[in-house]
Coordinates of C-alpha atoms in Angstrom, one line a residue:
M54 CA 67.2 184.2 84.3
K55 CA 65.6 181.4 82.3
R56 CA 66.9 182.7 79.0
F57 CA 70.5 182.2 80.2
V58 CA 70.0 178.5 81.0
R59 CA 69.4 176.0 78.2
F60 CA 66.3 173.9 78.2
P61 CA 67.0 170.2 79.1
W62 CA 66.7 168.9 75.6
R63 CA 68.5 165.7 76.3
I64 CA 65.9 164.7 78.8
F65 CA 63.2 165.9 76.4
W66 CA 64.5 163.8 73.5
K67 CA 65.0 160.7 75.6
F68 CA 61.5 160.8 77.0
Y69 CA 60.2 161.6 73.5
F70 CA 62.0 158.6 71.9
Y71 CA 60.8 156.1 74.5
Q72 CA 57.2 157.3 74.2
V73 CA 57.2 157.1 70.4
L74 CA 58.8 153.6 70.5
A75 CA 56.2 152.5 73.0
F76 CA 53.3 153.9 71.0
N77 CA 54.5 152.3 67.8
V78 CA 55.1 148.9 69.4
L79 CA 51.6 149.1 70.9
F80 CA 50.1 150.1 67.5
L81 CA 51.8 147.2 65.7
V82 CA 50.6 144.7 68.2
L83 CA 47.0 146.0 67.8
I84 CA 47.3 145.9 64.0
A85 CA 48.5 142.3 64.2
V86 CA 45.6 141.3 66.4
V87 CA 43.0 143.0 64.1
D88 CA 44.6 141.5 61.0
T89 CA 44.4 138.0 62.4
R90 CA 40.6 138.3 63.0
Y91 CA 39.4 140.7 60.2
R92 CA 41.9 140.4 57.3
V93 CA 42.2 144.2 56.7
R94 CA 43.4 145.4 53.3
P95 CA 47.0 146.7 53.0
F96 CA 46.2 150.3 52.1
V97 CA 44.2 150.6 55.3
Y98 CA 47.3 149.6 57.3
N99 CA 49.3 152.3 55.6
E100 CA 46.8 155.0 56.2
A101 CA 46.3 154.0 59.8
L102 CA 50.0 153.7 60.4
L103 CA 50.6 157.1 59.0
N104 CA 47.9 158.8 61.1
F105 CA 49.0 157.0 64.2
F106 CA 52.7 158.0 63.6
F107 CA 51.8 161.7 63.5
F108 CA 49.5 161.4 66.5
S109 CA 52.0 159.5 68.6
N110 CA 54.7 162.1 67.8
F111 CA 52.5 165.0 68.8
V112 CA 51.5 163.3 72.1
A113 CA 55.1 162.3 72.8
A114 CA 56.4 165.8 72.2
L115 CA 53.6 167.4 74.3
T116 CA 54.1 165.0 77.2
S117 CA 57.9 165.3 77.0
Y118 CA 57.7 169.1 77.1
R119 CA 55.4 168.9 80.1
F120 CA 57.8 166.5 81.8
A121 CA 61.0 168.5 81.0
R122 CA 59.6 172.0 81.8
P123 CA 59.4 171.5 85.6
I124 CA 62.9 169.9 85.6
H125 CA 64.1 173.1 83.8
R126 CA 62.6 175.2 86.6
V127 CA 64.3 173.0 89.3
I128 CA 67.6 173.4 87.5
L129 CA 67.1 177.2 87.5
K130 CA 66.4 177.3 91.2
A131 CA 69.3 175.0 92.1
L132 CA 71.6 177.2 90.1
R133 CA 70.3 180.3 91.8
I134 CA 70.6 178.8 95.3
S135 CA 74.2 177.5 94.7
S136 CA 75.1 180.9 93.1
K137 CA 77.0 179.2 90.3
R138 CA 77.6 181.2 87.2
V139 CA 76.5 178.7 84.5
Y140 CA 75.4 179.6 80.9
G141 CA 75.3 183.3 81.8
N142 CA 75.5 185.7 84.7
L143 CA 73.4 184.6 87.7
V144 CA 72.7 187.2 90.4
E145 CA 74.3 186.0 93.7
N146 CA 72.2 187.9 96.1
Q147 CA 68.7 187.3 94.6
E148 CA 66.1 189.2 96.5
D149 CA 63.0 187.8 94.8
D150 CA 61.1 184.9 96.4
L151 CA 61.5 181.6 94.5
L152 CA 57.9 180.7 95.3
D153 CA 56.7 183.4 92.9
D154 CA 57.1 180.9 90.1
E155 CA 54.1 178.9 89.0
L156 CA 53.7 175.6 91.0
D157 CA 53.3 172.4 89.1
D158 CA 53.4 168.6 89.7
I159 CA 56.8 168.8 91.5
S160 CA 55.7 171.6 93.9
E161 CA 57.1 169.7 96.9
L162 CA 60.6 169.8 95.4
D163 CA 60.0 173.4 94.6
V164 CA 59.1 174.2 98.2
A165 CA 62.1 172.2 99.5
L166 CA 64.4 174.1 97.3
N167 CA 63.0 177.4 98.6
H168 CA 63.5 176.2 102.2
I169 CA 67.1 175.3 101.4
H170 CA 67.6 178.7 99.8
R171 CA 66.4 180.6 102.8
K172 CA 68.4 178.4 105.1
M173 CA 71.6 178.9 103.1
K174 CA 71.1 182.7 103.0
K175 CA 70.7 182.7 106.8
R176 CA 73.8 180.5 107.3
K177 CA 75.8 182.6 104.8
A178 CA 75.0 185.8 106.7
Q179 CA 75.9 184.1 110.0
F180 CA 79.2 182.8 108.5
L181 CA 80.1 186.2 107.1
Q182 CA 79.4 187.9 110.5
A183 CA 81.5 185.3 112.3
Q184 CA 84.3 185.7 109.8
E185 CA 84.3 189.4 110.2
E186 CA 84.3 189.2 114.0
S187 CA 87.1 186.6 113.9
Q188 CA 89.3 188.8 111.5
A189 CA 88.7 191.8 113.7
F190 CA 89.7 189.9 116.8
M191 CA 92.8 188.4 115.1
S192 CA 93.9 191.9 113.9
A193 CA 93.4 193.3 117.4
V194 CA 95.7 190.7 119.0
A195 CA 99.1 192.0 119.8
E196 CA 100.8 188.7 118.9
G197 CA 101.6 187.7 115.3
L198 CA 99.3 184.9 114.1
V199 CA 99.8 182.7 111.1
S200 CA 98.1 179.5 109.9
V201 CA 99.7 177.2 107.3
S202 CA 98.6 174.1 105.5
L203 CA 100.2 170.7 105.7
D204 CA 102.5 171.6 102.8
E205 CA 103.5 174.8 104.7
K206 CA 101.5 177.2 102.4
I207 CA 100.3 180.2 104.4
L208 CA 96.5 180.2 104.6
Y209 CA 96.0 183.2 106.9
F210 CA 98.0 185.8 108.8
N211 CA 96.9 188.8 110.9
S212 CA 98.1 192.4 110.6
Q213 CA 100.7 192.1 113.3
F214 CA 102.4 189.1 111.6
G215 CA 102.3 190.9 108.3
A216 CA 103.8 194.1 109.8
Q217 CA 106.7 192.1 111.4
F218 CA 107.7 189.7 108.6
L219 CA 106.0 190.5 105.3
T220 CA 106.8 193.2 102.7
A221 CA 104.0 194.7 100.7
D222 CA 104.9 192.6 97.7
R223 CA 104.8 189.3 99.6
M224 CA 101.4 190.2 101.2
K225 CA 99.9 190.3 97.7
S226 CA 101.5 187.0 96.7
P227 CA 98.8 184.3 96.1
N228 CA 101.0 181.3 96.9
L229 CA 103.0 182.5 99.8
R230 CA 104.8 179.9 101.8
L231 CA 106.1 180.1 105.3
K232 CA 109.8 179.9 104.2
D233 CA 109.2 183.0 102.1
A234 CA 108.2 185.0 105.2
I235 CA 110.5 183.6 107.8
R236 CA 113.9 182.1 107.0
S237 CA 114.8 180.9 110.5
S238 CA 115.6 177.2 110.5
D239 CA 114.3 176.9 114.1
V240 CA 110.9 178.2 113.1
L241 CA 110.6 176.1 110.0
E242 CA 111.8 173.0 111.9
G243 CA 109.2 173.7 114.7
F244 CA 106.3 174.0 112.1
A245 CA 107.6 170.9 110.3
R246 CA 107.8 168.8 113.5
T247 CA 104.2 169.8 114.4
I248 CA 103.0 168.8 111.0
T249 CA 104.9 165.5 111.2
E250 CA 104.2 164.5 114.8
G251 CA 100.8 166.3 115.3
K252 CA 102.0 167.7 118.6
G253 CA 102.3 171.3 119.8
Q254 CA 105.8 172.9 120.0
R255 CA 107.0 175.9 122.1
F256 CA 110.4 177.5 121.6
T257 CA 112.2 180.9 121.9
V258 CA 113.9 182.3 118.8
K259 CA 115.6 185.6 117.8
L260 CA 114.2 186.9 114.4
P261 CA 114.8 190.1 112.3
T262 CA 111.6 192.2 111.9
L263 CA 110.5 194.9 109.5
I264 CA 109.2 197.1 112.4
D265 CA 112.6 198.5 113.5
N266 CA 114.9 196.5 111.3
Q267 CA 116.4 194.9 114.4
Q268 CA 116.5 191.4 115.8
R269 CA 113.8 190.7 118.4
F270 CA 113.1 187.8 120.7
F271 CA 109.9 185.8 120.1
S272 CA 108.3 183.0 122.1
V273 CA 106.7 180.9 119.4
S274 CA 103.8 178.4 120.0
V275 CA 102.9 176.1 117.2
N276 CA 99.8 173.9 117.5
P277 CA 97.9 171.6 115.1
I278 CA 94.5 172.4 113.7
R279 CA 92.1 169.5 113.5
N280 CA 88.7 168.8 112.1
E281 CA 86.2 168.9 114.9
K282 CA 84.4 165.7 113.9
T283 CA 87.1 163.5 112.3
K284 CA 90.0 164.9 114.4
V285 CA 92.1 164.8 111.2
M286 CA 94.8 167.5 111.1
Y287 CA 94.5 169.8 108.2
G288 CA 97.0 172.6 109.2
V289 CA 98.9 174.3 112.0
V290 CA 98.7 177.7 113.6
G291 CA 101.7 179.6 115.0
I292 CA 101.6 182.4 117.6
F293 CA 104.6 184.8 117.7
H294 CA 104.7 186.5 121.1
D295 CA 107.3 189.4 121.2
I296 CA 109.2 189.0 124.5
T297 CA 112.0 191.5 123.6
E298 CA 111.0 193.9 126.3
L299 CA 110.7 191.1 128.8
K300 CA 114.2 189.9 127.9
K301 CA 115.5 193.5 128.3
T302 CA 113.8 193.8 131.7
E303 CA 115.2 190.4 132.8
Q304 CA 118.7 191.5 131.7
I305 CA 118.4 194.7 133.6
R306 CA 117.3 192.8 136.7
I307 CA 120.3 190.4 136.3
D308 CA 122.7 193.3 135.8
F309 CA 121.2 195.2 138.7
V310 CA 121.5 192.3 141.1
G311 CA 125.1 191.7 139.9
N312 CA 126.1 195.4 140.2
A313 CA 124.4 195.8 143.5
S314 CA 126.1 192.7 144.9
H315 CA 129.4 194.0 143.6
E316 CA 128.9 197.5 145.0
L317 CA 127.9 196.1 148.4
R318 CA 130.7 193.5 148.5
T319 CA 133.5 196.1 147.8
P320 CA 133.0 198.2 151.0
L321 CA 132.2 195.2 153.1
T322 CA 135.4 193.5 152.0
S323 CA 137.3 196.6 152.9
I324 CA 135.6 196.9 156.3
K325 CA 136.2 193.2 157.1
G326 CA 139.9 193.4 156.1
Y327 CA 140.6 196.5 158.2
V328 CA 138.6 195.2 161.2
D329 CA 140.5 191.9 161.1
T330 CA 143.8 193.7 160.9
L331 CA 142.8 196.1 163.7
K332 CA 141.8 193.1 165.9
E333 CA 145.3 191.5 165.4
D334 CA 147.0 194.9 166.1
V335 CA 145.0 195.3 169.3
K336 CA 145.9 191.8 170.4
S337 CA 149.6 192.5 169.8
G338 CA 149.4 195.9 171.4
Q339 CA 150.3 197.7 168.2
I340 CA 147.6 200.4 167.9
Q341 CA 149.6 203.1 166.1
Q342 CA 147.5 202.6 162.9
A343 CA 144.2 202.2 164.7
G344 CA 143.0 205.7 164.0
R345 CA 143.6 205.5 160.2
F346 CA 142.0 202.1 160.0
L347 CA 138.9 203.3 161.8
D348 CA 138.7 206.3 159.4
I349 CA 138.7 203.9 156.5
V350 CA 136.1 201.7 158.1
S351 CA 133.9 204.7 158.8
K352 CA 134.2 205.9 155.3
N353 CA 133.2 202.5 153.9
I354 CA 130.3 202.4 156.3
D355 CA 129.1 205.8 155.1
R356 CA 129.4 204.5 151.5
L357 CA 127.3 201.4 152.4
M358 CA 124.7 203.6 154.0
D359 CA 124.5 205.8 150.9
L360 CA 124.2 202.8 148.7
V361 CA 121.5 201.2 150.8
N362 CA 119.6 204.6 151.0
D363 CA 119.8 204.9 147.2
L364 CA 118.6 201.3 146.7
L365 CA 115.7 202.0 149.0
S366 CA 114.9 205.2 147.1
L367 CA 114.9 203.3 143.8
S368 CA 112.7 200.5 145.3
S369 CA 110.2 203.2 146.5
L370 CA 110.2 204.8 143.1
D371 CA 109.7 201.4 141.3
S372 CA 106.7 200.7 143.5
Q373 CA 105.2 203.9 142.1
A374 CA 104.3 205.3 145.6
A375 CA 101.9 208.2 145.5
L376 CA 103.5 211.7 145.2
K377 CA 102.9 214.1 148.1
L378 CA 102.1 217.1 146.0
E379 CA 102.4 220.6 147.5
Q380 CA 103.2 224.0 146.4
I381 CA 107.0 224.4 146.4
H382 CA 109.2 227.5 146.0
P383 CA 112.2 226.7 143.8
L384 CA 114.5 229.4 145.3
Q385 CA 113.9 228.2 148.8
I386 CA 114.7 224.6 147.8
S387 CA 117.9 225.8 146.0
E388 CA 119.1 227.8 149.1
H389 CA 118.4 224.7 151.3
I390 CA 120.5 222.5 149.1
I391 CA 123.3 225.0 148.8
T392 CA 123.5 225.3 152.6
E393 CA 123.5 221.4 152.9
L394 CA 126.4 221.0 150.4
A395 CA 128.4 224.1 151.4
V396 CA 131.0 222.1 153.2
M397 CA 131.6 219.7 150.2
A398 CA 131.8 222.7 147.8
G399 CA 134.0 224.7 150.2
A400 CA 136.5 221.8 150.4
K401 CA 137.1 222.1 146.6
N402 CA 136.7 225.9 146.4
I403 CA 133.6 225.5 144.2
S404 CA 131.1 228.3 144.0
I405 CA 127.3 227.6 143.6
R406 CA 125.1 230.2 142.0
V407 CA 121.3 230.4 141.7
I408 CA 120.0 232.2 138.6
G409 CA 116.4 232.9 137.6
E410 CA 113.1 233.1 139.4
V411 CA 109.9 231.2 138.7
E412 CA 106.5 231.0 140.3
P413 CA 105.8 228.3 142.9
F414 CA 104.5 225.0 141.4
M415 CA 103.0 221.7 142.5
A416 CA 105.4 218.9 143.1
D417 CA 106.7 216.5 145.8
A418 CA 109.1 218.8 147.7
K419 CA 111.3 216.0 149.1
K420 CA 111.8 214.4 145.7
V421 CA 112.5 217.7 144.0
E422 CA 115.2 218.3 146.7
Q423 CA 116.6 214.9 146.0
V424 CA 116.8 215.7 142.3
L425 CA 118.6 219.0 143.0
R426 CA 120.9 217.4 145.6
N427 CA 122.0 214.5 143.3
L428 CA 122.7 216.8 140.4
V429 CA 124.6 219.4 142.4
S430 CA 126.6 216.9 144.5
N431 CA 127.6 215.0 141.3
A432 CA 128.9 218.3 139.8
I433 CA 130.9 219.1 142.9
K434 CA 132.4 215.5 143.0
F435 CA 133.5 215.4 139.4
I436 CA 134.6 218.9 138.4
P437 CA 138.1 220.3 139.3
N438 CA 138.8 222.6 142.2
G439 CA 137.8 226.3 141.7
K440 CA 135.1 225.7 139.1
T441 CA 131.5 226.9 139.2
V442 CA 128.0 225.2 139.4
Q443 CA 124.9 227.1 138.3
I444 CA 121.3 226.3 139.4
R445 CA 119.1 228.0 136.8
W446 CA 115.3 228.0 137.0
E447 CA 113.1 228.9 134.0
G448 CA 109.4 228.6 133.4
D449 CA 106.3 229.3 131.3
E450 CA 102.6 228.4 131.5
K451 CA 103.2 224.7 130.8
N452 CA 106.6 223.8 132.3
V453 CA 109.1 224.6 135.0
I454 CA 112.7 223.9 133.9
L455 CA 115.6 223.2 136.2
R456 CA 119.1 223.4 134.7
V457 CA 122.2 222.4 136.6
I458 CA 125.3 223.6 134.7
D459 CA 129.0 223.2 135.5
D460 CA 132.1 224.2 133.7
G461 CA 134.0 220.9 134.3
P462 CA 135.6 218.5 132.0
G463 CA 132.4 217.3 130.4
V464 CA 131.1 213.9 129.4
P465 CA 132.2 212.0 126.2
E466 CA 129.3 211.7 123.7
E467 CA 129.3 207.9 123.7
H468 CA 128.4 207.8 127.4
L469 CA 125.4 210.3 127.2
D470 CA 122.8 207.8 126.2
R471 CA 123.6 205.5 129.1
L472 CA 124.3 208.0 131.8
F473 CA 121.0 207.5 133.6
E474 CA 121.3 203.7 133.8
R475 CA 121.7 202.1 137.2
F476 CA 125.3 201.6 138.3
Y477 CA 126.6 203.0 135.0
R478 CA 129.9 204.7 135.4
I479 CA 132.2 206.5 133.0
D480 CA 135.2 205.9 135.1
K481 CA 134.5 203.3 137.8
G482 CA 137.6 203.8 139.8
R483 CA 137.2 207.6 139.8
T484 CA 133.5 207.4 140.7
R485 CA 134.2 205.1 143.7
D486 CA 137.0 207.4 144.9
A487 CA 134.6 210.3 144.7
G488 CA 132.1 208.4 146.9
G489 CA 129.5 207.9 144.2
T490 CA 127.1 204.9 144.3
G491 CA 126.2 204.9 140.6
L492 CA 122.5 205.3 141.3
G493 CA 122.2 209.1 141.7
L494 CA 121.2 209.9 138.0
A495 CA 119.0 206.8 137.8
I496 CA 117.1 208.2 140.9
V497 CA 116.8 211.6 139.2
K498 CA 115.3 209.9 136.0
H499 CA 112.7 208.0 138.1
I500 CA 111.7 211.0 140.1
M501 CA 111.2 213.1 136.9
Q502 CA 109.1 210.3 135.3
S503 CA 107.0 210.0 138.4
H504 CA 106.2 213.7 138.0
G505 CA 105.3 213.2 134.4
G506 CA 108.5 215.2 133.4
T507 CA 111.7 214.4 131.6
V508 CA 115.5 214.7 132.2
A509 CA 118.2 215.2 129.6
V510 CA 121.9 216.0 129.4
K511 CA 124.1 218.1 127.2
S512 CA 127.8 218.1 127.4
V513 CA 130.9 219.3 125.5
I514 CA 134.4 218.0 126.4
D515 CA 136.4 220.6 128.3
K516 CA 133.5 223.0 128.4
G517 CA 131.2 221.4 130.9
S518 CA 127.8 219.6 131.3
E519 CA 124.2 220.7 131.6
F520 CA 121.4 218.6 133.1
I521 CA 117.9 219.7 132.1
C522 CA 114.9 218.7 134.2
T523 CA 111.4 219.6 132.9
F524 CA 108.5 219.6 135.4
P525 CA 105.0 219.9 133.9
V526 CA 102.9 222.6 135.6
K527 CA 100.0 220.9 137.4

């Protein structure tokens, strides 16, 4: 390494100059004293001056070199410790011990530099380890994290933030700014306010992301970063928490409460109206319409009971109550449901056929009955008189498949994706007239999910619909 670092000639020549100057001044003083006492001839002065000049230069050069050489070694070690690439290529991770060099008059400084070197190597290893752990932790966090300087230049971001807001080209940009990643005025204003006021900010914002190219809701928290000792702010950190699913869940809950309230209020209003009218008729002795009024009240009470029972079923499914698994026989369950719905089917001259035969499988018998009951009763309610409903069972080593097929009017394609939502109706008036609660298919979906299975629907206008339930064989 020494051949790559220049010898400190400036120090050498300064020390050399001052020594020669001191030697010559001392020599002239001595000559003046001797001349005063002994009156020496001139040629003796010249010879003595010449000899002393060469001698003083030699001694000055020798002592200057001995003085500058250890300084040269200190420079070498300081450069090695600081890992600066000066006057050549210095090896950053030097493995040799610095104490292997020859000790000299400044050995204490030499030892001190070695101690600093070892301490710096240890701290560097600790810093690198802490940095790797911190980066691994930040990358594992589900939220997007970004830190920016006081001039809003991005200093660090984790993988989640990059996946959501940064293209590959922007990730490689050396001078990336916050406004290049996020163009929302609310976000930029929140960061700017934190930088200006030095106080944390929290706000909710809707931002476009690169994950699904759709707008998503984020709860953003922006907080200042301060020096631990001086408490001076040198940047801010922002946390982007994706709350899109929470928003969706909240909206579903709001819609559910609103729909449930509406569904409950409709029959209750009808019951109250007819009961009040019946009371007035009884008081006035006009009871000719009493029978019809009581039939309407009874029908609405039945509808309320169905609605409450469906709501209780959904509540039980949402609470993820344990399934009571037992070996069930598909054909036996099918025959039981056909017998139960025979009167409803007979009123519309609808025939129900069971096709296929599969081996018994493990499932919750009551819940499988509920799935089949809801699907078959829906078909009976919404297909015209004289049509047919098929219950078809298929199976293999992995799955048991239930198909409920009708040859009714079918379902328009735009409604298929939402057909299993709670209280979703294609024709609200027609559904209420048929006695539906709007929860039957939602219950079917939950039951299938609780079994680890799936439910799907296929439909063609004027050709009918097919509901497909897949039960995994346990």
